């Protein structure tokens, strides 16, 4: 057999092991929401508000999907007080998160914004419960040194 | 008055589902597609339209549709690929239906294919997880597909007082029927205890609450009413198709107790098929629903109007979705045990509807055909797409 043919461990069927491996890293434009990242770096989480119809958006967006306005949306700091709607602890992790320990993801409702935020739940919350009070806080995540927002204790 | 032609399935084929290290994408398409054409009795030269459903990112061939044309030796047909994530197969059926209904096609073939095991499972988990809202759900938070549905499960069990053992009942039922279905990925019966002892994938969902990573293909040949009757006395008709979209970002949904897109799709399909939306199960003999995870089957009961909100728990606890109950659901094993080759799943539901309505299902899993109607519920992504299709004889 040529060197690129290998036997599957379980079934013993021959497989051609592709020699052309591919590593993809995307470059995603964020110029229209640059203010979000500038503020995040200062520990503040911004949403956007439509100056015409008042609709609020998180994630922030540079146009209004409700009324169709496409001028300057207003960036404003979110009132991050809210409660936890749901959560899960991820045990089977994807390849690009394989270096992380198990992590807990939740969705929180921000009471005064009527907006939901999906994020990791801070380790300080040891036993998450549906309905518990939370706030959203920006932290440097130790696993990848990334500046990220967490669902945290109020 | 102009009477629009109906559209019927006149042939179907399905490959064995599983981790098919013995078969390439080409081989799988051949298994399903050649069987579909042969059983229909049509000459492949008369197929004028071909639609292939495939998500595609798991396997080396980028253009599955052209592969399918070549494999099956189809030369003079229009061709395209469709993607609606896990509901791709139903969108292929809808596309073929539209082509025939408009008069643009007389005989069409819909082929669903996914060859998922060409990548290792960690990579498959990654590729499916990326199908959420990439920047706001995946990049920073690494959500997986079990994770998205686990968010529904936590909210649902909390709101309606369900337990993980209730979710396990879905897997127990679906494994029971899969063991009677020779094409199913898994052929073993399991107990609630087996499910409860399996490891957490994304809490509260465990390994046995989840559909596996599966290779497989399914195909159906469809024709307009006048053409269908030249080939068979018993076409399986498409009476209704409803589809609806959902938000890209899961956090923008109104609650995590149901899938709004599926409710909308069901309402549209029932209207089109003239089925009473109050107690739709009374007009159906059975259903295949999108149980990518156990919680999804429970939400489907409610979204389809088989149970009131929060009452799916009673339905599964009382065995009402076994054969002989209120409405048999997923007696092919469902996605959990038959397997979920993403692009093939919706087409495999059309194959199952045909087999059941023509009374050709295997011993022990044949439903009673009284109303002559079968429903397929196919959800893409986290509720991003939903299709409900109603088949009849
Ligand atoms: Zn607006």
mmCIF file with all atom_site columns, C-alpha atoms in Angstrom, chain B residues 302-372:
data_model
loop_
_atom_site.group_PDB
_atom_site.id
_atom_site.type_symbol
_atom_site.label_atom_id
_atom_site.label_alt_id
_atom_site.label_comp_id
_atom_site.label_asym_id
_atom_site.label_entity_id
_atom_site.label_seq_id
_atom_site.pdbx_PDB_ins_code
_atom_site.Cartn_x
_atom_site.Cartn_y
_atom_site.Cartn_z
_atom_site.occupancy
_atom_site.B_iso_or_equiv
_atom_site.pdbx_formal_charge
_atom_site.auth_seq_id
_atom_site.auth_comp_id
_atom_site.auth_asym_id
_atom_site.auth_atom_id
_atom_site.pdbx_PDB_model_num
ATOM 1  C CA . UNK B 1 302 ? -45.488 21.305 21.754 1.00 0.00 ? 302 UNK B CA 1
ATOM 2  C CA . UNK B 1 303 ? -44.441 23.289 18.696 1.00 0.00 ? 303 UNK B CA 1
ATOM 3  C CA . UNK B 1 304 ? -46.431 20.890 16.489 1.00 0.00 ? 304 UNK B CA 1
ATOM 4  C CA . UNK B 1 305 ? -49.523 21.063 18.706 1.00 0.00 ? 305 UNK B CA 1
ATOM 5  C CA . UNK B 1 306 ? -49.337 17.437 19.859 1.00 0.00 ? 306 UNK B CA 1
ATOM 6  C CA . UNK B 1 307 ? -49.178 18.693 23.448 1.00 0.00 ? 307 UNK B CA 1
ATOM 7  C CA . UNK B 1 308 ? -49.882 21.992 25.173 1.00 0.00 ? 308 UNK B CA 1
ATOM 8  C CA . UNK B 1 309 ? -46.974 24.108 26.379 1.00 0.00 ? 309 UNK B CA 1
ATOM 9  C CA . UNK B 1 310 ? -45.208 22.274 29.202 1.00 0.00 ? 310 UNK B CA 1
ATOM 10 C CA . UNK B 1 311 ? -47.213 19.082 28.666 1.00 0.00 ? 311 UNK B CA 1
ATOM 11 C CA . UNK B 1 312 ? -44.698 17.197 26.495 1.00 0.00 ? 312 UNK B CA 1
ATOM 12 C CA . UNK B 1 313 ? -43.294 15.793 29.732 1.00 0.00 ? 313 UNK B CA 1
ATOM 13 C CA . UNK B 1 314 ? -46.588 14.002 30.380 1.00 0.00 ? 314 UNK B CA 1
ATOM 14 C CA . UNK B 1 315 ? -46.651 12.745 26.800 1.00 0.00 ? 315 UNK B CA 1
ATOM 15 C CA . UNK B 1 316 ? -43.273 11.054 27.071 1.00 0.00 ? 316 UNK B CA 1
ATOM 16 C CA . UNK B 1 317 ? -43.898 9.811  30.648 1.00 0.00 ? 317 UNK B CA 1
ATOM 17 C CA . UNK B 1 318 ? -47.157 8.171  29.495 1.00 0.00 ? 318 UNK B CA 1
ATOM 18 C CA . UNK B 1 319 ? -45.648 6.492  26.409 1.00 0.00 ? 319 UNK B CA 1
ATOM 19 C CA . UNK B 1 320 ? -48.028 8.458  24.170 1.00 0.00 ? 320 UNK B CA 1
ATOM 20 C CA . UNK B 1 321 ? -45.524 8.631  21.329 1.00 0.00 ? 321 UNK B CA 1
ATOM 21 C CA . UNK B 1 322 ? -44.944 4.885  21.059 1.00 0.00 ? 322 UNK B CA 1
ATOM 22 C CA . UNK B 1 323 ? -46.919 2.931  18.440 1.00 0.00 ? 323 UNK B CA 1
ATOM 23 C CA . UNK B 1 324 ? -50.402 2.541  19.880 1.00 0.00 ? 324 UNK B CA 1
ATOM 24 C CA . UNK B 1 325 ? -50.209 5.872  21.748 1.00 0.00 ? 325 UNK B CA 1
ATOM 25 C CA . UNK B 1 326 ? -51.701 9.252  20.825 1.00 0.00 ? 326 UNK B CA 1
ATOM 26 C CA . UNK B 1 327 ? -49.253 9.681  17.930 1.00 0.00 ? 327 UNK B CA 1
ATOM 27 C CA . UNK B 1 328 ? -46.169 7.555  17.219 1.00 0.00 ? 328 UNK B CA 1
ATOM 28 C CA . UNK B 1 329 ? -43.049 9.717  16.930 1.00 0.00 ? 329 UNK B CA 1
ATOM 29 C CA . UNK B 1 330 ? -39.635 8.771  15.550 1.00 0.00 ? 330 UNK B CA 1
ATOM 30 C CA . UNK B 1 331 ? -40.319 5.075  15.134 1.00 0.00 ? 331 UNK B CA 1
ATOM 31 C CA . UNK B 1 332 ? -37.334 5.010  12.756 1.00 0.00 ? 332 UNK B CA 1
ATOM 32 C CA . UNK B 1 333 ? -35.073 5.746  15.742 1.00 0.00 ? 333 UNK B CA 1
ATOM 33 C CA . UNK B 1 334 ? -34.999 9.509  15.275 1.00 0.00 ? 334 UNK B CA 1
ATOM 34 C CA . UNK B 1 335 ? -31.822 11.514 14.930 1.00 0.00 ? 335 UNK B CA 1
ATOM 35 C CA . UNK B 1 336 ? -30.682 10.246 18.344 1.00 0.00 ? 336 UNK B CA 1
ATOM 36 C CA . UNK B 1 337 ? -30.378 6.637  17.246 1.00 0.00 ? 337 UNK B CA 1
ATOM 37 C CA . UNK B 1 338 ? -30.978 6.448  13.499 1.00 0.00 ? 338 UNK B CA 1
ATOM 38 C CA . UNK B 1 339 ? -28.303 9.110  13.188 1.00 0.00 ? 339 UNK B CA 1
ATOM 39 C CA . UNK B 1 340 ? -28.123 12.684 11.889 1.00 0.00 ? 340 UNK B CA 1
ATOM 40 C CA . UNK B 1 341 ? -26.054 13.006 8.709  1.00 0.00 ? 341 UNK B CA 1
ATOM 41 C CA . UNK B 1 342 ? -26.902 16.714 8.534  1.00 0.00 ? 342 UNK B CA 1
ATOM 42 C CA . UNK B 1 343 ? -27.721 17.212 4.846  1.00 0.00 ? 343 UNK B CA 1
ATOM 43 C CA . UNK B 1 344 ? -29.433 13.815 4.558  1.00 0.00 ? 344 UNK B CA 1
ATOM 44 C CA . UNK B 1 345 ? -31.732 13.985 7.584  1.00 0.00 ? 345 UNK B CA 1
ATOM 45 C CA . UNK B 1 346 ? -34.691 15.816 6.007  1.00 0.00 ? 346 UNK B CA 1
ATOM 46 C CA . UNK B 1 347 ? -34.645 13.561 2.948  1.00 0.00 ? 347 UNK B CA 1
ATOM 47 C CA . UNK B 1 348 ? -34.447 10.505 5.212  1.00 0.00 ? 348 UNK B CA 1
ATOM 48 C CA . UNK B 1 349 ? -37.660 11.755 6.857  1.00 0.00 ? 349 UNK B CA 1
ATOM 49 C CA . UNK B 1 350 ? -39.328 11.747 3.411  1.00 0.00 ? 350 UNK B CA 1
ATOM 50 C CA . UNK B 1 351 ? -38.097 8.177  2.925  1.00 0.00 ? 351 UNK B CA 1
ATOM 51 C CA . UNK B 1 352 ? -39.519 7.188  6.317  1.00 0.00 ? 352 UNK B CA 1
ATOM 52 C CA . UNK B 1 353 ? -42.859 8.911  5.556  1.00 0.00 ? 353 UNK B CA 1
ATOM 53 C CA . UNK B 1 354 ? -43.061 6.957  2.291  1.00 0.00 ? 354 UNK B CA 1
ATOM 54 C CA . UNK B 1 355 ? -42.204 3.634  3.918  1.00 0.00 ? 355 UNK B CA 1
ATOM 55 C CA . UNK B 1 356 ? -44.716 4.136  6.713  1.00 0.00 ? 356 UNK B CA 1
ATOM 56 C CA . UNK B 1 357 ? -47.577 5.318  4.499  1.00 0.00 ? 357 UNK B CA 1
ATOM 57 C CA . UNK B 1 358 ? -46.974 2.462  2.029  1.00 0.00 ? 358 UNK B CA 1
ATOM 58 C CA . UNK B 1 359 ? -46.882 0.007  4.986  1.00 0.00 ? 359 UNK B CA 1
ATOM 59 C CA . UNK B 1 360 ? -43.353 -1.077 4.135  1.00 0.00 ? 360 UNK B CA 1
ATOM 60 C CA . UNK B 1 361 ? -41.727 -0.411 7.512  1.00 0.00 ? 361 UNK B CA 1
ATOM 61 C CA . UNK B 1 362 ? -40.012 -3.301 9.253  1.00 0.00 ? 362 UNK B CA 1
ATOM 62 C CA . UNK B 1 363 ? -41.787 -5.570 11.755 1.00 0.00 ? 363 UNK B CA 1
ATOM 63 C CA . UNK B 1 364 ? -42.454 -3.927 15.090 1.00 0.00 ? 364 UNK B CA 1
ATOM 64 C CA . UNK B 1 365 ? -42.146 -0.362 13.799 1.00 0.00 ? 365 UNK B CA 1
ATOM 65 C CA . UNK B 1 366 ? -44.993 -0.136 11.279 1.00 0.00 ? 366 UNK B CA 1
ATOM 66 C CA . UNK B 1 367 ? -47.568 2.448  12.345 1.00 0.00 ? 367 UNK B CA 1
ATOM 67 C CA . UNK B 1 368 ? -51.314 2.047  11.815 1.00 0.00 ? 368 UNK B CA 1
ATOM 68 C CA . UNK B 1 369 ? -52.191 3.898  8.617  1.00 0.00 ? 369 UNK B CA 1
ATOM 69 C CA . UNK B 1 370 ? -55.733 5.221  9.043  1.00 0.00 ? 370 UNK B CA 1
ATOM 70 C CA . UNK B 1 371 ? -55.684 8.902  8.102  1.00 0.00 ? 371 UNK B CA 1
ATOM 71 C CA . UNK B 1 372 ? -53.042 8.347  5.452  1.00 0.00 ? 372 UNK B CA 1
#
